[in-house]
PDB file of C-alpha atoms in Angstrom:
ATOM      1  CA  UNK S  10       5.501  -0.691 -17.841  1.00 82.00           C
ATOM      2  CA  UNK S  11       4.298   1.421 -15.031  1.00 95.00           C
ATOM      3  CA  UNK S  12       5.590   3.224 -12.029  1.00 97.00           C
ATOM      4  CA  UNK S  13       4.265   1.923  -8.609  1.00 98.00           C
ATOM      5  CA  UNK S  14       4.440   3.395  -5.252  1.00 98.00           C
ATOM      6  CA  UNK S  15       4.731   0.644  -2.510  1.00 98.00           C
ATOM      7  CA  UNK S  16       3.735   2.720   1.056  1.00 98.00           C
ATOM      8  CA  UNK S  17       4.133   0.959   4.608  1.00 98.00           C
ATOM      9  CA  UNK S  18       2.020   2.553   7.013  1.00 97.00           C
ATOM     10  CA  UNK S  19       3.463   0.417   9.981  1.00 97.00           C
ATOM     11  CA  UNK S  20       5.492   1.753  12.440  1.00 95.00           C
ATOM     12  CA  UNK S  21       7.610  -1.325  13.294  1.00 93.00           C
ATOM     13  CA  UNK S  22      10.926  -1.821  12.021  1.00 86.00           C
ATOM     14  CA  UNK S  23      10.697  -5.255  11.926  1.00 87.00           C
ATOM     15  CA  UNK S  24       7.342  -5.006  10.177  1.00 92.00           C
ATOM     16  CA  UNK S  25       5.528  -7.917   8.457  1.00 95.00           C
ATOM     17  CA  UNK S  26       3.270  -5.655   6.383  1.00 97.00           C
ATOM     18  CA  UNK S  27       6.635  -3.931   5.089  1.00 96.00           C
ATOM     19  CA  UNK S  28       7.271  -7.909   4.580  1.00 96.00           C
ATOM     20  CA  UNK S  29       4.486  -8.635   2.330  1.00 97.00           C
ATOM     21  CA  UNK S  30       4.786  -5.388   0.804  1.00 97.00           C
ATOM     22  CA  UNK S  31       8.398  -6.389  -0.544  1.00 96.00           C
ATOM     23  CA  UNK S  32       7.352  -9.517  -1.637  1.00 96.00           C
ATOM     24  CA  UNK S  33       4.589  -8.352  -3.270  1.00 97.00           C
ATOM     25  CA  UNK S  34       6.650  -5.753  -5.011  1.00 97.00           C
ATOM     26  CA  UNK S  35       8.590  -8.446  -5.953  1.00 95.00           C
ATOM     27  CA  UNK S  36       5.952  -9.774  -8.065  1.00 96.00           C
ATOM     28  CA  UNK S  37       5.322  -6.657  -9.806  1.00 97.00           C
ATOM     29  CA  UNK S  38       9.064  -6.031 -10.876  1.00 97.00           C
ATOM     30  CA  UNK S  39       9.190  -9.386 -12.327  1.00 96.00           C
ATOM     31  CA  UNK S  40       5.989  -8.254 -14.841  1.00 96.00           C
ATOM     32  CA  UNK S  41       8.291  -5.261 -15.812  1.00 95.00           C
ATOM     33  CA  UNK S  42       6.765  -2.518 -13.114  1.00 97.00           C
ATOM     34  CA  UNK S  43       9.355   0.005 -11.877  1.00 98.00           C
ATOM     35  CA  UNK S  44       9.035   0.003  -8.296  1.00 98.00           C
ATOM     36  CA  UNK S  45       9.556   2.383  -5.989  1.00 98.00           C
ATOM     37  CA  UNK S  46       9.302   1.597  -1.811  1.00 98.00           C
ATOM     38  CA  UNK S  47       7.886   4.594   0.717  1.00 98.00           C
ATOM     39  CA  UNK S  48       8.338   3.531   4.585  1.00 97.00           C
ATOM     40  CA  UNK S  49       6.335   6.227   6.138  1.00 98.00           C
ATOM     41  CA  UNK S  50       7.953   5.208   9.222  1.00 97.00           C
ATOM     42  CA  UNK S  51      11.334   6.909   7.460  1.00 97.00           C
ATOM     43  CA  UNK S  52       9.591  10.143   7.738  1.00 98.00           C
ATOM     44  CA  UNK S  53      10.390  13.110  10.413  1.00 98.00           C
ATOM     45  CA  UNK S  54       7.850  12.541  13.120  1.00 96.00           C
ATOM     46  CA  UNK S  55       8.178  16.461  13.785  1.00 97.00           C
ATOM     47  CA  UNK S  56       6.827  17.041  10.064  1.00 97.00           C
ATOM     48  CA  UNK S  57       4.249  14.172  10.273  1.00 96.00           C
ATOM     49  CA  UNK S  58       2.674  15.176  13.506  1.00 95.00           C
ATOM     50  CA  UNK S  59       3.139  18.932  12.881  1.00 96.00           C
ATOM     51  CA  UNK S  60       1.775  18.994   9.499  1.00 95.00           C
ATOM     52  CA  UNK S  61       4.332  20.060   8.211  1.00 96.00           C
ATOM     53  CA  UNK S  62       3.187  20.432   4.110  1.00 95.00           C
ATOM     54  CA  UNK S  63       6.434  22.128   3.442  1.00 96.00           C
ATOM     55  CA  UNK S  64       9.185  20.037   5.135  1.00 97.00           C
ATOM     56  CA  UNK S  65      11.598  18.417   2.342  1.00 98.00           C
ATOM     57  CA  UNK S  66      10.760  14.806   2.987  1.00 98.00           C
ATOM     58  CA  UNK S  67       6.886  15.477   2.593  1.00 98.00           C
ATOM     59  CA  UNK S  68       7.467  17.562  -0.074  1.00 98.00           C
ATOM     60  CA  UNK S  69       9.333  14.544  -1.619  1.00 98.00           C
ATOM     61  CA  UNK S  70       6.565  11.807  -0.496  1.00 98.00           C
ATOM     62  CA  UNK S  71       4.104  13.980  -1.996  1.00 98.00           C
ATOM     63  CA  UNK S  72       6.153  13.945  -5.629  1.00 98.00           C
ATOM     64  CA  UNK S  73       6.372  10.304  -5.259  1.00 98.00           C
ATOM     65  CA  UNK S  74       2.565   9.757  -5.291  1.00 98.00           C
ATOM     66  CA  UNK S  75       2.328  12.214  -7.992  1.00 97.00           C
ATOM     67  CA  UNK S  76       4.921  10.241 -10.138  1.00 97.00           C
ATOM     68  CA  UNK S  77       3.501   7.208  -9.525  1.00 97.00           C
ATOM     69  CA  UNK S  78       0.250   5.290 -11.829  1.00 97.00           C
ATOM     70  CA  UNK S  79      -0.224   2.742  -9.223  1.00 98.00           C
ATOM     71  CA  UNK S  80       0.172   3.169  -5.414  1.00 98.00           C
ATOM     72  CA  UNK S  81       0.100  -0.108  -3.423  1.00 98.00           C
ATOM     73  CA  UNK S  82      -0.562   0.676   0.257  1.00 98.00           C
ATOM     74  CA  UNK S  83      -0.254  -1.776   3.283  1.00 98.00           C
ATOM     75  CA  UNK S  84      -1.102  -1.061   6.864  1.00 98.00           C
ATOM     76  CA  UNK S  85      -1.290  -3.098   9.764  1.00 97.00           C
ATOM     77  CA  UNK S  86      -4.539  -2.890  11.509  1.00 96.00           C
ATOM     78  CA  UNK S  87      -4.882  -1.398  14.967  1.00 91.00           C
ATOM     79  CA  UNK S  88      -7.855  -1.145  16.853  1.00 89.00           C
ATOM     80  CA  UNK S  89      -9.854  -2.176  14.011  1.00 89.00           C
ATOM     81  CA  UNK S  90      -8.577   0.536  11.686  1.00 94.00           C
ATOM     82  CA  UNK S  91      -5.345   1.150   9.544  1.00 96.00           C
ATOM     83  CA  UNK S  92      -2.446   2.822  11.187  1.00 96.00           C
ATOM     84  CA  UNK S  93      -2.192   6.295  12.760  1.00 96.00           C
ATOM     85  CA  UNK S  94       1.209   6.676  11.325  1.00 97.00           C
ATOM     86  CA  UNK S  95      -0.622   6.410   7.624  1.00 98.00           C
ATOM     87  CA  UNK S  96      -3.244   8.546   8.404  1.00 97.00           C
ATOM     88  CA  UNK S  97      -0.772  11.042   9.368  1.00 97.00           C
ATOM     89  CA  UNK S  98       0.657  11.107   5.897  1.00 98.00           C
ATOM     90  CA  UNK S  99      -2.393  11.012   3.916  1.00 98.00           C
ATOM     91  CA  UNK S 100      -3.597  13.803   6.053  1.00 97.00           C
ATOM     92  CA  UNK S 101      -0.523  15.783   4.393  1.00 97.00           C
ATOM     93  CA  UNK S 102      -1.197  14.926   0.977  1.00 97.00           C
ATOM     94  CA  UNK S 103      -3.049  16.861  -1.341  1.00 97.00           C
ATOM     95  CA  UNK S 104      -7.066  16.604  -1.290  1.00 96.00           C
ATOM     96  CA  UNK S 105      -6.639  14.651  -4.630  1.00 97.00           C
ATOM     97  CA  UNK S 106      -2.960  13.140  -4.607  1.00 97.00           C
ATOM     98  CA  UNK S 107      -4.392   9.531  -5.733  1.00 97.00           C
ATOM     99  CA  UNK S 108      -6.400  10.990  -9.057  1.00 96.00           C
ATOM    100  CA  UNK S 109      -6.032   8.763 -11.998  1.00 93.00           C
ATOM    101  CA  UNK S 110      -3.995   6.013  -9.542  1.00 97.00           C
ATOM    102  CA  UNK S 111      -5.020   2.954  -9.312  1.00 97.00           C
ATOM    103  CA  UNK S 112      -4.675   1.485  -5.727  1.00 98.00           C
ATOM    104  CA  UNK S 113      -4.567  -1.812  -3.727  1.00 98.00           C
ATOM    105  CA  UNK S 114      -5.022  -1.762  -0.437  1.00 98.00           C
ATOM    106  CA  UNK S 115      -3.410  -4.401   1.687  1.00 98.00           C
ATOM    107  CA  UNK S 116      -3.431  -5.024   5.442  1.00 97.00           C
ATOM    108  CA  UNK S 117      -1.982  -7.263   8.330  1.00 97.00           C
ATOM    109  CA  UNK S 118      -2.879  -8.381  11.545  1.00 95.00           C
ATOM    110  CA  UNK S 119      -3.228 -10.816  14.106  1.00 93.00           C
ATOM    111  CA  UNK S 120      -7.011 -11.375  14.071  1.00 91.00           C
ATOM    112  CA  UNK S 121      -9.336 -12.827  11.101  1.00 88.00           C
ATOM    113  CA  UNK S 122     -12.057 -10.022  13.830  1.00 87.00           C
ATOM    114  CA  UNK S 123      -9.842  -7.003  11.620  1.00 87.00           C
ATOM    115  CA  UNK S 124     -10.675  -8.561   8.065  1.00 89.00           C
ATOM    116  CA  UNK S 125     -12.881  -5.522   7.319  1.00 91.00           C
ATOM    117  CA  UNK S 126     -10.827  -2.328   8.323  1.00 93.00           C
ATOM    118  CA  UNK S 127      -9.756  -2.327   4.278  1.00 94.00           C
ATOM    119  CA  UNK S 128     -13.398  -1.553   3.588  1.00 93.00           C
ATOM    120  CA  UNK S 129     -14.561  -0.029   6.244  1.00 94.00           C
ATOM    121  CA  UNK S 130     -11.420   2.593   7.475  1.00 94.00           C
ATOM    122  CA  UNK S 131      -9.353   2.825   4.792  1.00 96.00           C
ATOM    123  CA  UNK S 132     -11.500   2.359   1.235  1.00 96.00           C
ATOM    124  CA  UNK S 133     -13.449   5.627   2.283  1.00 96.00           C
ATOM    125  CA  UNK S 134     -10.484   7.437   2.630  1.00 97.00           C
ATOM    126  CA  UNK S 135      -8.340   6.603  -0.302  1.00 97.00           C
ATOM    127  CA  UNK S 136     -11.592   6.850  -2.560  1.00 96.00           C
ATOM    128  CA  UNK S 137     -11.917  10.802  -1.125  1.00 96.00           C
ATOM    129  CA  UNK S 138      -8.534  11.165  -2.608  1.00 97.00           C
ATOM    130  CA  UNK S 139      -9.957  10.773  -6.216  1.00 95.00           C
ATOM    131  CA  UNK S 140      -8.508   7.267  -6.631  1.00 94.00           C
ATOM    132  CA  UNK S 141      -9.450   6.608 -10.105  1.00 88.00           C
ATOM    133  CA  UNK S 142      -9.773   2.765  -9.216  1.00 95.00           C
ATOM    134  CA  UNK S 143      -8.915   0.824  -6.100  1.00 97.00           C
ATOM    135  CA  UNK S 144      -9.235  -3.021  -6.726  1.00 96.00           C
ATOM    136  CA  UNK S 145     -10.162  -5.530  -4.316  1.00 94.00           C
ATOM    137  CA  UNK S 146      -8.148  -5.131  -0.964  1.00 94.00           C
ATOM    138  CA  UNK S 147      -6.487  -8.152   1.045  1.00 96.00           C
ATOM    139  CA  UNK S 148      -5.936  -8.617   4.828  1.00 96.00           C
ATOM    140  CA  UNK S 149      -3.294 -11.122   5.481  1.00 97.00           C
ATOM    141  CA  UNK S 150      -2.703 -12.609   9.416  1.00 96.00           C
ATOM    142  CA  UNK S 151       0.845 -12.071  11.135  1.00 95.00           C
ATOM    143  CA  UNK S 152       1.294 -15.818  11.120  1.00 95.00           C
ATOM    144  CA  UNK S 153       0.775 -16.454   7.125  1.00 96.00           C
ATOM    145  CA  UNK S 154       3.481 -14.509   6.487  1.00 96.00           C
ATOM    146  CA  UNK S 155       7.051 -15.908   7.461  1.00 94.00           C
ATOM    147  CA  UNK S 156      10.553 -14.211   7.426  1.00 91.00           C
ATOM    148  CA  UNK S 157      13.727 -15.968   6.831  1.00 91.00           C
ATOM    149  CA  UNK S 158      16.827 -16.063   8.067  1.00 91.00           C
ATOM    150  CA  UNK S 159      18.185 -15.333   4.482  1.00 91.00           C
ATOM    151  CA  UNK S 160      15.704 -11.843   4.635  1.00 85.00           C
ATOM    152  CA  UNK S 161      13.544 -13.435   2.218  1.00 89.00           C
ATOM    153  CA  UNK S 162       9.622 -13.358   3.216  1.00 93.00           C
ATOM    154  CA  UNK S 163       7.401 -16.413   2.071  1.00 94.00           C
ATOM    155  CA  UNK S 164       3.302 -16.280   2.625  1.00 96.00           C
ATOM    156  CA  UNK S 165       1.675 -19.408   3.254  1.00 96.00           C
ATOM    157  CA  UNK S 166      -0.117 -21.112   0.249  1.00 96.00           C
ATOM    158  CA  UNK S 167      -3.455 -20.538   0.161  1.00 94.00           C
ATOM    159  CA  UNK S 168      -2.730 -16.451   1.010  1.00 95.00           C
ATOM    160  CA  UNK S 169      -0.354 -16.718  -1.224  1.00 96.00           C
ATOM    161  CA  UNK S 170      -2.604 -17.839  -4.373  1.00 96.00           C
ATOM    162  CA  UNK S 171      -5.652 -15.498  -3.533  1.00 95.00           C
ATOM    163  CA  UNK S 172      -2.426 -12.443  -2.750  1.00 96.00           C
ATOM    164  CA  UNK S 173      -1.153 -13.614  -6.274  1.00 96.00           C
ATOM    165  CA  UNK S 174      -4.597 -13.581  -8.247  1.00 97.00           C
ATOM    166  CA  UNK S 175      -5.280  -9.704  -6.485  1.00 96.00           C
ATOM    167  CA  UNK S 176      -1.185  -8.430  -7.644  1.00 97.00           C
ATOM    168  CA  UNK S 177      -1.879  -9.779 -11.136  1.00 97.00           C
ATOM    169  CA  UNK S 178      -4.611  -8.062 -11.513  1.00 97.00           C
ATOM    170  CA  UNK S 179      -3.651  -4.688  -9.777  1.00 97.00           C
ATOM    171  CA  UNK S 180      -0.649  -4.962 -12.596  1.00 97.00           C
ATOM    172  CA  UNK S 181      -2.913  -5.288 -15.560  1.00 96.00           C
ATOM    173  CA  UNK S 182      -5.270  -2.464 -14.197  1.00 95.00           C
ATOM    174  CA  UNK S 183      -2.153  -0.211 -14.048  1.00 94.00           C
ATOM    175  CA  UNK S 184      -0.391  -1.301 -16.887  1.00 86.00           C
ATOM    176  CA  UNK S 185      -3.647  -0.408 -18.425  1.00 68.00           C
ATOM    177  CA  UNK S 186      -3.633   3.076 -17.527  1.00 51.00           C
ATOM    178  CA  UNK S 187      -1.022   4.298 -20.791  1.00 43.00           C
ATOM    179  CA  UNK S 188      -2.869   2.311 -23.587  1.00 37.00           C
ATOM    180  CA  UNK S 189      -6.040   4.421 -22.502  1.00 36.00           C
ATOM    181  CA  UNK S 190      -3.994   7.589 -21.729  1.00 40.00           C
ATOM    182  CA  UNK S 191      -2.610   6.796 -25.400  1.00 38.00           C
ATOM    183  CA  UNK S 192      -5.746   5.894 -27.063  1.00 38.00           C
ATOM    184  CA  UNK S 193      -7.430   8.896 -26.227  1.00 38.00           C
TER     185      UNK S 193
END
């Protein structure tokens, strides 16, 4: 159906927003969506923090956001606003790398006190990118989301359902984007 880009702004390798983000990449595979993950974590520091617009691997990041009709993007929330490490590579990207994308924004954290940073930090930002619609964001807490010994990830229930109802429709807003495209 459509090509998403799944990007983890958290700087821990043992990350729970990289957590929920496979699992809710997950979902979207099994309704047919190719995929594809983006650990900004994975990227040289040297070219993040030196703005480095050339440098291979940003070049590369960059391609995948313009490849992609959907970009999912999770951050854990510090200090009441999504992570440095993500700003650093949207800072790199072009002044309009999310036109025609649509977007949802997802973040973690250990406080219900951060619920708002999706909104408040992060909305404003992704919208100046010419996001052409970013649905309803979700902040999950560290604790609702659980990893296994067997590497899977499960979110407790009621996140889970509300998580669910939010994916479902980020995939029909995106696998919406080629019947317009084709009807115009």
């Amino acid at each position: 159906m459509a090509s998403i880009l799944s990007v983890s702004g958290s700087p821990s390798v043992t990350s729970r927003t990289a957590r929920l983000l496979d699992h809710v990449a997950a979902r979207l595979a099994a309704q047919g969506h190719q995929v594809t993950p983006l650990e900004v974590r994975g990227l040289p520091s040297e070219a993040l923090l030196g703005a480095d617009f050339g440098h291979p691997a940003i070049v590369a990041a960059t391609e995948l956001f313009e490849q992609a009709d959907g970009v999912v993007i999770g951050t854990p929330v510090y200090k009441a606003a999504y992570s440095g490490l993500l700003k650093s590579l949207l800072d790199l990207l072009p002044q309009y790398a999310l036109t025609g994308k649509t977007i949802l924004p997802l973040a973690t954290g250990g406080s219900t006190a951060h619920v708002l940073a999706i909104d408040y930090a992060l909305r404003p930002v992704l919208s100046s990118m010419g996001a052409r619609h970013i649905v309803q964001g979700w902040f999950v807490l560290d604790r609702h989301i659980t990893a296994h010994e067997d590497g899977s990830t499960s979110v407790e229930a009621g996140t889970e359902e509300a998580l669910a109802r939010l994916v479902d429709h980020f995939s029909a807003e995106v696998g919406a984007v080629p019947r317009l495209a084709a009807a115009g």
